Amino acid sequence: MHRFRLTAVVLLAFAWAVAGLAADPPLVYPPTRTVDQVDELHGVRVADPYRWLEDLDSAETAAWVRAQNEVTFGYLEQIPARRKIHRRLTHLWNYERYGIPFKEGGRYFFSRNDGLQPQAVFYVADAPDAAPRVLIDPNTLSDDGTVALAGLYVREDGRRLVYALATAGSDWVEFKVRDIDTGQDLPDHLKWIKFSGASWTKDGAGFYYSRFDEPQEGRLSEVNYFQKLYYHRLGTPQSEDRLVYHRPDQKEWGFDGTVTEDGRYLIITISQGTERKNRVYYQDLQTPDAPITPLLDEFDAQYLFVNNDGPVFWFFTDRDAPRGRVIAIDIRQPQPAHWAELIPQAAETLQGVSVVADTFVATYLKDAHTVVRLFELNGEPLRELPLPGLGTAGGFGGKRRDTETFYSYVSFNSPSTIYRYDFRTGESTVFRRPKVDFNPDEYETRQVFYTSKDGTRVPMFITHRKGLPLDGKNPTLLYGYGGFNAAITPHFSVARLVWMELGGVYAVANIRGGGEYGKEWHDAGRLHRKQNCFDDFIAAAEWLIENKYTAPAKLAIEGASNGGLLVGACITQRPELFAAALPAVGVFDMLRFHKFTIGWAWTSDYGSPDAPEFFKTLYRYSPLHNVRPGTCYPATLVTTADHDDRVVPLHSFKFIAALQAAQGCANPVLIRIETRAGHGAGKPTQKIIEEVGDEQAFLTRVLQMDTRALDTRTLAPEPEPEGEDK
């Protein structure tokens, strides 16, 4: 019977191929039960007929997930180019990738993926050019590659490390401790950790970390409040960890404990949700039972600790500087009147600052691409670090006594290359350069600026094969995010490369709500101004059409997480403007997002639906609540994962159920639900290839793309059949 079904699928695919992309047969979606759930919110009656899908552990929801996947994969399997796309992606993905090295105790630590390994392997070497040895290989920790290394924190002497493990993409991690010399784990095992690193004390006897109490109900959806800061001493059980700081009166406060490089102070950074404001407290670790002292306690701006010179603390801040600056605060005279400005606000947006070789290394964004400048510790400018072009650079870690640092550089048509910078010579040299089987000279990136609905000038990157005809017929994929002060900068993607090989245009709109131009750009796209994000994205689509890159029948949009909200809002507001949509792990129910896991933290960007003034704004654009029956929506492939405990999959479940019930034309509206995966971090390589391959196959079908270019490209070998078909 299994062989018969497979043969029928192959014959049907062949028939469609011969017909030359004939119209798809009508889709029959799984029935989704509705309930008479109506909430009265601020005097408004709001129906929620798919509330039952919020129960992620119920047998009925599990059956619904299986039925949806059966329809989705049945559709995808009929696409003639799907297997070739997967094989082309697999071939290109099979290249060596390195993480940025860092040094502790004279040893160098870095990650490497040889190409198709599910997870990157971490190595240690005694010198940059010495033969490395495997330190941690997460691929040995599970049969399916879904256990990922989520953090690595090495002791100053380079002999011990804390490492964090995440299973199936969950935000929950477990800490273990490894002896670097022997490669053996110590008995220490810590659980119920989320949104925390580890910071070793100077004596190496233990480390600080933050955790939540063990969830009492569903760990995937239970709301997360009351984080606590602990100290763990090596060789003791977690039950004996010392509670360093918590605030029973402040359920939303989160804590990050960092020991200063000189070992003298514990810096406690206190956050509240995702708001780019924070408090800073400190404790003198050289004084027994020293109190925890508030230093910056107004919650009026962002203050990121950079380093210190004894009692003088250096901070990155956006106080009185929406694009960022560096200040010095002497804790003996902490009043603002005594603060000293070291690096003033520039025309560009300051993204990050580190201190290496007694030098400030400052990373800026200039129209969404990286500029790096070096300064003396007194703030005197030294020089600008040359970069290869229009791209993104990151890294620049190290200590004050180091004479070198490592950084990565990546662009839309250049994979991430690792460089070593020598402060003594002022020169950068290539440490590791990946080799991908493509010619970057065949592609070009340009940056354009377009005008949004209210007259705002917005940048956009456009990448495609050279010689692209501007005839309005090019399949185009427009990507956006626009939230939480996150800047979307140039990056390399094998998936985008295959898209461009197929003749596609890839565009990235740097819309408001992000951090491309600092705090003001972020503020212009959040809370009551969130509609600006959608207007900016719609204006980007219209610019691409007006300038003959594409047409509505050839235009697809994509975004993930907050970007999934972006896509959902745009297709419900302007369904006629787009042919296809790929919203991934999106926030679609803007009236209940704050009731699950860490969703309450997003109220800093969205506002709380519990507040009448924000309810009106949220209800106006909430994708779930703006699906209108009988509307012809773009062909849509929603993607999510059953273990996403950040944006819980109920958002995607309810949204696709509403879309399927409302769809007023033959455009497919489907959901692809990955198993044993989460919000995105730690997803095994093969799962990534399969998911992006299915997304691209979907686009080739619904945009009626010519996929013959794949016939001239090198493909990975056909996978061996399994089971009785082998």
XYZ file of C-alpha atoms in Angstrom:
726
model
C 0.000 0.000 0.000
C 2.867 2.396 0.857
C 4.480 1.733 -2.536
C 1.180 2.383 -4.321
C 0.714 5.778 -2.661
C 4.281 6.796 -3.526
C 3.786 5.763 -7.158
C 0.536 7.728 -7.364
C 2.281 10.826 -6.052
C 5.077 10.488 -8.594
C 2.612 10.014 -11.481
C 0.587 13.017 -10.412
C 3.714 15.166 -10.164
C 4.765 14.019 -13.631
C 1.342 14.868 -15.026
C 1.542 18.371 -13.563
C 5.042 18.862 -14.939
C 3.915 17.847 -18.433
C 0.973 20.216 -18.145
C 3.417 23.060 -17.524
C 2.434 24.339 -14.084
C -1.263 23.694 -14.524
C -3.669 24.994 -11.922
C -3.621 23.164 -8.603
C -6.598 20.990 -7.759
C -8.832 22.514 -5.058
C -7.416 22.030 -1.570
C -9.545 20.474 1.139
C -8.410 21.752 4.513
C -8.850 19.771 7.703
C -12.000 20.803 9.535
C -11.276 23.026 12.520
C -13.876 22.981 15.253
C -15.157 26.335 16.489
C -16.367 27.214 19.971
C -18.668 29.939 21.251
C -15.914 31.765 23.096
C -16.552 35.512 23.309
C -14.553 37.840 25.537
C -15.711 41.304 26.488
C -12.645 43.526 26.431
C -13.057 47.173 27.367
C -16.669 47.112 26.244
C -15.970 45.282 22.978
C -17.177 41.714 22.399
C -14.346 39.739 20.764
C -14.973 36.256 19.408
C -12.235 33.649 19.789
C -13.667 30.549 18.056
C -10.346 28.693 17.993
C -9.492 29.124 21.677
C -9.279 25.346 22.087
C -6.119 25.308 19.958
C -4.319 27.049 22.815
C -4.231 23.704 24.627
C -1.001 22.494 23.046
C -0.980 19.223 24.987
C -4.478 18.021 24.129
C -5.088 14.990 21.933
C -7.471 17.045 19.773
C -4.801 19.675 19.054
C -2.271 16.945 18.271
C -4.702 15.347 15.814
C -5.339 18.745 14.200
C -1.575 19.287 13.818
C -1.185 15.902 12.120
C -4.075 16.618 9.776
C -2.725 20.046 8.819
C 0.741 18.655 8.153
C -0.725 15.882 6.031
C -2.449 18.412 3.767
C 0.597 20.711 3.649
C 3.149 18.033 2.867
C 0.759 16.456 0.401
C 0.694 19.783 -1.448
C 4.458 20.282 -1.240
C 5.200 16.782 -2.479
C 3.410 17.534 -5.746
C 5.766 20.404 -6.618
C 8.099 19.128 -9.370
C 11.105 21.246 -8.346
C 10.931 20.513 -4.623
C 13.465 17.686 -4.544
C 15.899 19.553 -6.772
C 15.670 22.625 -4.565
C 16.401 20.505 -1.502
C 19.376 18.911 -3.225
C 20.741 22.256 -4.431
C 20.407 23.704 -0.935
C 22.137 20.645 0.510
C 25.008 20.959 -1.953
C 25.581 24.655 -1.235
C 25.090 24.272 2.524
C 27.909 21.737 2.629
C 30.665 24.241 3.376
C 32.895 24.809 6.389
C 31.589 27.459 8.805
C 33.441 28.950 11.761
C 32.331 30.925 14.775
C 34.298 33.892 16.090
C 37.186 32.690 18.319
C 37.726 33.975 21.844
C 40.612 33.468 24.252
C 40.798 32.490 27.917
C 43.832 31.287 29.844
C 45.978 31.436 26.704
C 43.658 29.023 24.908
C 41.488 29.720 21.876
C 37.896 28.540 21.670
C 35.753 28.476 18.541
C 32.956 26.596 16.804
C 33.088 24.817 13.469
C 30.546 23.018 11.325
C 32.099 20.917 8.572
C 29.075 21.528 6.379
C 26.074 19.334 7.052
C 26.572 18.505 10.711
C 23.290 19.047 12.585
C 25.043 21.251 15.161
C 28.350 23.112 15.215
C 31.156 21.465 17.199
C 33.227 23.487 19.686
C 36.999 23.225 19.710
C 39.917 24.390 21.816
C 43.452 25.118 20.604
C 46.608 26.322 22.337
C 47.355 28.868 19.587
C 45.481 30.317 16.598
C 47.411 28.100 14.175
C 47.691 25.047 16.452
C 45.789 21.832 15.793
C 42.460 22.060 17.640
C 40.768 19.296 19.584
C 37.078 18.703 20.102
C 35.791 20.207 23.311
C 32.023 19.648 23.004
C 30.217 17.885 20.194
C 26.461 18.323 20.665
C 25.824 15.936 17.778
C 26.654 13.067 20.119
C 23.962 14.084 22.597
C 20.881 13.084 20.587
C 19.982 10.817 17.694
C 18.209 13.553 15.725
C 20.555 16.493 16.314
C 17.995 18.481 18.311
C 20.176 19.029 21.388
C 22.060 22.279 20.805
C 24.812 24.135 22.583
C 23.202 27.396 23.710
C 26.130 29.042 25.491
C 29.770 28.555 26.504
C 31.387 30.348 29.460
C 35.069 29.635 30.098
C 36.857 30.300 33.371
C 39.685 32.848 33.247
C 42.385 30.181 33.619
C 41.004 28.251 30.637
C 40.599 25.022 32.618
C 36.874 24.866 33.326
C 33.781 25.901 31.420
C 30.055 26.111 31.881
C 28.051 25.050 28.872
C 24.329 25.384 28.239
C 22.239 22.780 26.434
C 18.853 23.407 24.829
C 16.618 20.554 23.680
C 14.294 20.741 20.669
C 14.750 24.490 20.294
C 13.412 25.375 23.732
C 14.422 28.590 25.513
C 14.874 26.488 28.652
C 18.487 25.391 29.056
C 20.490 23.235 31.439
C 23.992 24.111 32.634
C 26.788 21.597 32.951
C 30.462 22.062 33.855
C 33.370 20.482 31.976
C 37.034 20.026 32.779
C 38.787 21.295 29.650
C 41.993 19.302 30.220
C 40.265 15.929 30.573
C 37.117 16.616 28.552
C 35.062 15.125 31.386
C 31.988 16.649 32.982
C 31.880 17.499 36.657
C 28.809 16.486 38.715
C 27.352 20.033 38.560
C 24.000 20.103 36.750
C 21.685 23.138 36.875
C 18.134 23.371 35.515
C 15.244 25.780 34.841
C 17.474 28.424 33.354
C 16.192 30.808 30.708
C 17.613 34.077 29.322
C 20.822 33.827 31.341
C 24.531 33.414 30.875
C 27.141 32.431 33.464
C 29.849 34.681 34.904
C 32.780 33.163 36.827
C 34.254 34.694 39.961
C 37.915 35.688 39.836
C 38.940 32.733 42.015
C 37.154 30.296 39.693
C 35.296 28.695 42.588
C 31.881 29.291 41.089
C 29.707 31.462 38.914
C 26.632 33.682 38.874
C 23.537 32.848 36.817
C 19.801 33.540 36.749
C 16.882 31.118 36.768
C 13.145 30.810 37.235
C 11.257 28.531 39.568
C 10.309 25.191 38.063
C 7.055 25.545 36.071
C 4.053 23.997 37.778
C 2.014 23.459 34.596
C 2.930 23.335 30.899
C 6.581 24.299 30.478
C 5.911 25.322 26.874
C 3.236 27.905 27.636
C 3.281 28.854 31.334
C 4.040 32.526 31.874
C 7.570 33.271 33.160
C 7.821 35.718 36.082
C 10.118 36.289 39.080
C 13.583 35.539 37.744
C 16.238 35.215 40.467
C 20.017 35.725 40.521
C 22.044 32.899 42.108
C 25.643 31.977 42.852
C 26.660 28.356 42.248
C 29.783 26.956 43.930
C 31.449 24.125 42.024
C 30.882 20.678 43.465
C 27.644 21.524 45.263
C 24.051 20.629 44.280
C 21.830 23.298 42.758
C 19.601 23.152 45.831
C 22.451 24.752 47.803
C 22.974 27.653 45.391
C 23.046 31.013 47.149
C 20.264 33.424 46.263
C 22.074 36.667 45.500
C 19.211 38.946 44.521
C 15.539 38.823 43.701
C 12.547 41.104 43.980
C 9.325 39.433 45.126
C 7.634 42.800 44.646
C 8.679 43.025 40.963
C 7.568 39.957 39.033
C 8.742 41.351 35.676
C 12.319 42.193 36.674
C 15.067 40.095 35.121
C 18.659 39.917 36.373
C 22.018 39.506 34.700
C 25.044 39.151 36.967
C 28.477 39.928 35.479
C 31.798 39.902 37.306
C 34.096 42.714 36.192
C 37.295 41.794 34.382
C 39.360 42.735 37.434
C 37.160 40.495 39.621
C 36.356 43.309 42.026
C 32.671 43.940 41.382
C 29.488 42.098 40.553
C 27.460 44.184 38.109
C 23.728 43.421 38.239
C 21.857 44.607 35.177
C 18.124 44.719 35.825
C 15.775 44.600 32.864
C 12.016 44.742 32.614
C 10.710 42.871 29.604
C 12.167 43.914 26.278
C 12.199 47.622 27.085
C 15.555 49.144 26.064
C 15.869 50.666 29.520
C 17.470 49.121 32.567
C 18.715 49.578 36.074
C 22.276 48.849 37.265
C 23.255 47.736 40.778
C 26.652 46.532 41.979
C 28.308 44.652 44.811
C 31.902 44.938 46.000
C 33.118 41.319 45.981
C 36.259 42.137 47.979
C 34.212 43.173 51.010
C 32.534 40.285 52.853
C 28.753 40.616 53.002
C 28.898 43.849 51.014
C 25.462 45.252 50.242
C 24.046 45.399 46.757
C 24.124 49.077 45.883
C 21.847 50.797 43.340
C 23.879 52.866 40.881
C 21.418 53.653 38.085
C 17.907 53.173 39.397
C 15.654 55.522 37.462
C 14.808 53.179 34.565
C 15.153 56.210 32.315
C 17.527 54.932 29.599
C 19.711 52.055 28.460
C 22.952 51.557 30.373
C 25.188 48.693 29.214
C 28.285 48.021 31.285
C 31.408 48.001 29.091
C 34.341 47.678 31.528
C 35.898 49.486 34.450
C 39.072 51.129 35.666
C 38.818 50.457 39.396
C 35.823 52.404 40.728
C 35.283 54.154 37.395
C 32.667 52.286 35.377
C 32.293 52.736 31.603
C 28.812 52.473 30.102
C 27.207 52.560 26.703
C 24.033 54.624 27.074
C 21.330 56.325 25.057
C 20.573 58.831 27.817
C 20.546 62.241 26.140
C 21.887 60.453 23.045
C 19.315 58.430 21.049
C 22.094 57.097 18.768
C 24.316 56.136 21.709
C 27.461 57.354 23.477
C 30.015 56.137 26.067
C 30.201 57.673 29.545
C 32.309 57.152 32.677
C 30.710 56.998 36.138
C 32.857 57.087 39.267
C 30.892 55.086 41.841
C 32.411 57.295 44.569
C 30.608 60.252 42.971
C 27.762 58.622 41.029
C 25.567 61.676 40.552
C 24.934 62.630 36.877
C 26.643 65.969 37.427
C 29.922 64.057 37.825
C 29.550 61.805 34.767
C 32.175 62.189 32.053
C 31.453 61.724 28.356
C 34.186 59.703 26.645
C 32.725 58.998 23.191
C 30.026 61.464 22.151
C 27.021 60.651 20.018
C 27.888 60.433 16.318
C 25.860 60.812 13.162
C 25.795 56.999 12.945
C 24.102 54.664 15.447
C 26.408 53.145 18.057
C 25.666 49.421 18.212
C 28.231 48.087 20.637
C 31.457 48.845 22.516
C 34.208 46.630 23.904
C 37.607 47.274 25.488
C 40.520 45.311 24.044
C 44.223 46.232 24.261
C 43.235 49.269 26.362
C 41.270 50.532 23.376
C 37.577 51.190 22.886
C 36.313 49.271 19.863
C 33.065 50.922 18.796
C 30.742 49.385 16.211
C 28.370 51.730 14.395
C 25.592 51.383 11.861
C 25.668 53.729 8.900
C 22.487 53.277 6.874
C 22.239 49.692 8.190
C 25.813 48.572 7.411
C 28.758 48.394 9.807
C 31.462 50.966 10.523
C 34.123 50.235 13.173
C 36.094 52.956 14.982
C 38.840 52.755 17.602
C 39.302 55.210 20.483
C 41.781 55.772 23.294
C 40.440 55.135 26.790
C 40.150 58.906 27.252
C 37.879 59.015 24.206
C 40.412 60.372 21.726
C 39.729 58.974 18.227
C 42.402 56.649 16.850
C 41.308 55.306 13.470
C 38.597 53.537 11.529
C 39.023 49.818 10.939
C 38.739 49.151 7.172
C 36.055 46.649 6.131
C 35.757 44.868 2.760
C 32.531 46.585 1.726
C 28.811 47.048 2.396
C 28.267 44.430 5.070
C 28.000 43.471 8.723
C 30.914 43.056 11.138
C 30.693 41.634 14.652
C 32.811 40.194 17.424
C 35.676 42.328 18.750
C 35.823 40.544 22.104
C 38.793 40.300 24.401
C 40.441 41.725 27.486
C 42.308 44.911 28.288
C 45.664 43.137 28.250
C 45.085 41.350 24.931
C 46.829 42.523 21.780
C 44.446 40.870 19.325
C 40.765 40.449 18.645
C 38.690 38.432 16.193
C 35.714 39.555 14.174
C 33.467 38.352 11.368
C 32.460 40.129 8.191
C 29.524 39.083 6.035
C 27.515 40.553 3.171
C 24.589 39.466 1.015
C 26.903 37.768 -1.500
C 29.832 36.886 0.758
C 29.666 34.234 3.519
C 30.968 35.027 6.983
C 34.774 35.381 6.981
C 36.685 35.454 10.284
C 39.451 38.035 10.660
C 42.164 38.532 13.285
C 43.002 42.132 14.122
C 46.437 42.933 15.612
C 46.393 46.112 17.682
C 50.180 46.397 17.514
C 50.321 46.549 13.725
C 46.812 47.853 13.034
C 46.293 45.119 10.435
C 43.518 42.599 9.835
C 44.334 39.175 8.433
C 42.011 36.391 7.343
C 41.730 33.697 9.998
C 39.144 31.505 8.276
C 37.448 32.060 4.912
C 34.663 29.663 3.877
C 34.388 28.322 0.358
C 30.906 28.083 -1.091
C 30.332 26.639 -4.554
C 29.161 29.845 -6.214
C 30.666 32.908 -7.870
C 29.918 36.067 -5.831
C 30.841 38.225 -8.825
C 27.622 37.103 -10.514
C 25.538 38.993 -7.946
C 25.189 42.581 -6.866
C 23.713 44.493 -3.943
C 22.521 48.055 -4.028
C 21.000 50.190 -1.331
C 18.056 52.392 -2.226
C 15.949 54.817 -0.207
C 12.210 55.104 -0.622
C 9.489 57.277 0.884
C 6.914 55.805 3.240
C 3.299 56.863 3.628
C 4.066 59.744 6.004
C 7.110 60.973 4.056
C 9.766 59.118 6.079
C 12.895 58.095 4.147
C 13.515 54.346 4.568
C 16.529 52.314 3.350
C 16.268 49.010 1.509
C 18.901 46.552 0.264
C 18.245 44.806 -3.061
C 20.345 41.827 -4.175
C 20.075 39.848 -7.425
C 22.032 38.441 -10.346
C 23.830 41.044 -12.425
C 22.069 42.108 -15.594
C 18.590 41.752 -14.127
C 15.977 43.147 -16.540
C 13.702 45.719 -14.899
C 10.602 44.571 -16.724
C 8.273 44.040 -13.775
C 8.376 40.261 -14.168
C 10.969 39.195 -11.599
C 9.910 36.963 -8.698
C 10.785 39.043 -5.642
C 11.034 38.144 -1.975
C 10.732 41.116 0.393
C 11.912 40.574 3.978
C 11.299 42.706 7.058
C 11.270 42.717 10.858
C 10.731 46.171 12.368
C 10.692 45.686 16.115
C 12.442 45.637 19.479
C 15.241 47.972 18.342
C 16.763 45.115 16.303
C 18.691 46.241 13.233
C 18.494 44.081 10.115
C 21.882 44.277 8.438
C 23.516 42.537 5.441
C 23.896 38.789 5.877
C 24.687 35.756 3.739
C 22.182 32.969 3.217
C 22.411 29.840 1.096
C 18.627 29.938 0.843
C 18.748 33.433 -0.667
C 21.486 32.335 -3.041
C 19.305 29.528 -4.428
C 16.434 31.999 -4.690
C 18.605 34.298 -6.807
C 19.839 31.390 -8.918
C 16.209 30.804 -9.791
C 15.990 34.373 -11.040
C 14.611 35.850 -7.852
C 15.239 39.276 -6.353
C 15.880 39.493 -2.601
C 15.002 42.775 -0.875
C 15.404 43.762 2.786
C 13.482 46.808 4.014
C 14.954 48.492 7.112
C 11.605 49.655 8.419
C 10.880 51.631 11.565
C 10.641 49.775 14.851
C 14.160 48.431 14.333
C 17.426 49.884 15.581
C 18.990 50.993 12.310
C 18.907 54.661 13.320
C 18.831 54.380 17.076
C 16.168 54.942 19.692
C 14.143 57.430 17.650
C 13.797 54.930 14.779
C 12.690 52.266 17.241
C 10.195 54.548 18.990
C 8.692 55.543 15.639
C 7.557 51.932 15.103
C 6.231 50.763 18.452
C 3.204 51.141 20.720
C 0.668 53.486 19.103
C 3.053 54.007 16.172
C 3.271 50.312 15.254
C 1.259 50.945 12.089
C 4.322 52.804 10.743
C 6.087 49.428 10.451
C 3.348 48.065 8.216
C 3.154 51.290 6.193
C 6.935 51.214 5.644
C 6.816 47.606 4.467
C 3.873 48.227 2.156
C 5.690 51.272 0.743
C 8.742 49.076 0.056
C 6.553 46.683 -1.921
C 5.034 49.542 -3.875
C 8.497 50.965 -4.651
C 9.655 47.615 -6.022
C 6.578 47.488 -8.240
C 6.834 51.105 -9.388
C 10.500 50.644 -10.263
C 9.783 47.571 -12.376
C 11.571 45.031 -10.214
C 8.392 43.034 -9.882
C 4.587 43.070 -9.934
C 1.947 42.017 -7.383
C 1.593 38.646 -9.129
C 5.313 38.002 -8.571
C 5.824 39.517 -5.121
C 6.244 37.470 -1.932
C 6.853 38.753 1.594
C 8.595 37.068 4.494
C 9.233 37.695 8.172
C 9.741 35.723 11.382
C 8.600 36.239 14.969
C 7.795 39.975 15.150
C 8.385 39.808 11.384
C 5.650 37.178 11.238
C 3.326 39.741 12.797
C 4.504 42.182 10.111
C 3.611 39.777 7.308
C 0.287 38.841 8.909
C -0.716 42.485 9.308
C 0.282 43.366 5.752
C -1.651 40.546 4.086
C -4.761 41.374 6.114
C -4.430 45.095 5.335
C -3.372 44.874 1.680
C -4.093 41.332 0.433
C -4.166 42.429 -3.228
C -0.586 43.744 -3.106
C 1.103 40.366 -2.654
C 1.025 37.010 -4.392
C 2.555 35.001 -1.562
C 3.437 35.247 2.127
C 5.804 33.321 4.402
C 5.070 34.294 8.020
C 7.244 32.252 10.391
C 6.744 31.699 14.145
C 4.661 34.861 14.164
C 2.760 36.802 16.808
C -0.767 36.856 15.393
C -3.120 37.119 18.386
C -2.382 40.616 19.660
C -5.046 40.383 22.381
C -3.612 37.323 24.181
C 0.120 37.312 23.395
C 0.956 38.484 26.931
C -0.614 35.442 28.569
C 2.016 32.883 27.528
C 5.698 32.312 28.481
C 7.643 35.532 27.982
C 4.974 37.288 25.913
C 4.242 39.775 28.701
C 7.707 41.260 28.056
C 6.689 42.416 24.585
C 4.251 44.967 25.942
C 7.131 47.463 25.820
C 6.907 47.299 22.026
C 3.236 46.502 21.549
C 1.493 47.894 24.598
C -0.736 45.805 26.821
C -4.175 44.686 25.622
C -5.263 44.995 29.248
C -4.952 48.790 28.915
C -7.937 50.358 27.096
C -5.795 52.793 25.095
C -3.562 50.024 23.740
C -6.409 47.573 23.209
C -7.846 49.816 20.504
C -4.523 50.022 18.678
C -3.808 46.299 18.945
C -7.299 45.246 17.905
C -7.036 47.508 14.865
C -4.038 45.619 13.400
C -4.069 42.189 15.109
C -3.758 39.733 12.183
C -6.019 37.125 13.776
C -8.798 39.614 14.358
C -8.629 41.240 10.937
C -9.151 38.170 8.762
C -12.279 38.883 6.712
C -14.433 36.068 5.235
C -14.579 35.973 1.460
C -11.338 37.914 0.961
C -8.819 36.576 -1.549
C -5.659 36.290 0.526
C -2.204 35.664 -0.960
C -0.911 32.107 -1.132
C 0.393 31.666 2.408
C 2.659 29.117 4.046
C 2.777 29.654 7.808
C 5.689 27.907 9.533
C 5.972 27.166 13.230
C 7.277 24.485 15.590
C 5.692 22.374 18.269
C 8.397 23.251 20.853
C 8.423 27.013 20.320
C 8.152 28.298 23.888
C 8.861 31.916 22.973
C 6.125 32.656 20.420
C 3.997 29.664 21.291
C 2.568 27.915 18.191
C -1.025 28.606 19.197
C -0.614 31.963 17.404
C 0.055 30.203 14.117
C -2.608 27.542 14.759
C -5.394 30.056 15.324
C -4.298 32.340 12.481
C -4.175 29.614 9.826
C -7.522 28.221 11.010
C -9.046 31.677 10.505
C -7.384 32.087 7.092
C -8.561 28.711 5.864
C -12.124 29.433 6.936
C -12.098 32.887 5.324
C -10.158 32.293 2.099
C -12.216 33.591 -0.802
C -10.170 32.216 -3.721
C -8.088 29.201 -4.746
C -4.791 30.498 -3.333
C -3.480 27.868 -0.880
C -3.229 28.849 2.787
C -1.224 26.190 4.601
C 0.734 25.605 7.777
C 3.944 23.616 8.148
C 4.478 22.514 11.749
C 7.980 21.280 12.544
C 8.403 18.695 15.295
C 11.080 18.826 18.000
C 12.019 22.367 17.070
C 11.523 25.757 18.652
C 11.661 29.429 17.764
C 14.705 28.941 15.546
C 17.834 28.780 17.675
C 19.530 25.387 17.737
C 17.575 23.966 14.822
C 19.581 21.163 13.158
C 21.027 21.855 9.724
C 18.869 19.287 7.968
C 15.662 20.664 9.469
C 16.667 24.147 8.290
C 17.347 22.882 4.763
C 14.054 21.018 4.644
C 12.050 23.995 5.887
C 13.591 26.670 3.645
C 13.517 24.222 0.741
C 9.792 23.739 1.238
C 9.260 27.496 1.446
C 11.110 28.034 -1.821
C 9.323 25.160 -3.514
C 6.040 26.713 -2.405
C 7.070 30.047 -3.926
C 8.132 28.480 -7.224
C 4.689 26.938 -7.471
C 2.490 29.864 -6.508
C 4.600 32.477 -8.352
C 4.794 30.192 -11.409
C 8.587 30.394 -11.579
C 10.771 28.789 -14.212
C 12.978 26.343 -12.321
C 15.003 25.023 -15.264
C 18.070 26.880 -13.950
C 18.424 24.053 -11.422
C 19.141 21.661 -14.276
C 22.496 23.380 -14.887
C 23.539 23.502 -11.216
C 25.385 20.958 -9.122
C 23.001 19.068 -6.872
C 23.693 16.942 -3.843
C 23.271 13.208 -4.508
C 19.785 11.784 -4.207
C 19.239 10.545 -0.647
C 19.032 6.809 -0.179
C 15.419 5.581 0.114
C 14.428 4.181 3.481
C 12.465 1.147 4.599
C 10.781 -1.123 2.075
C 11.435 1.300 -0.800
C 15.206 0.901 -0.473
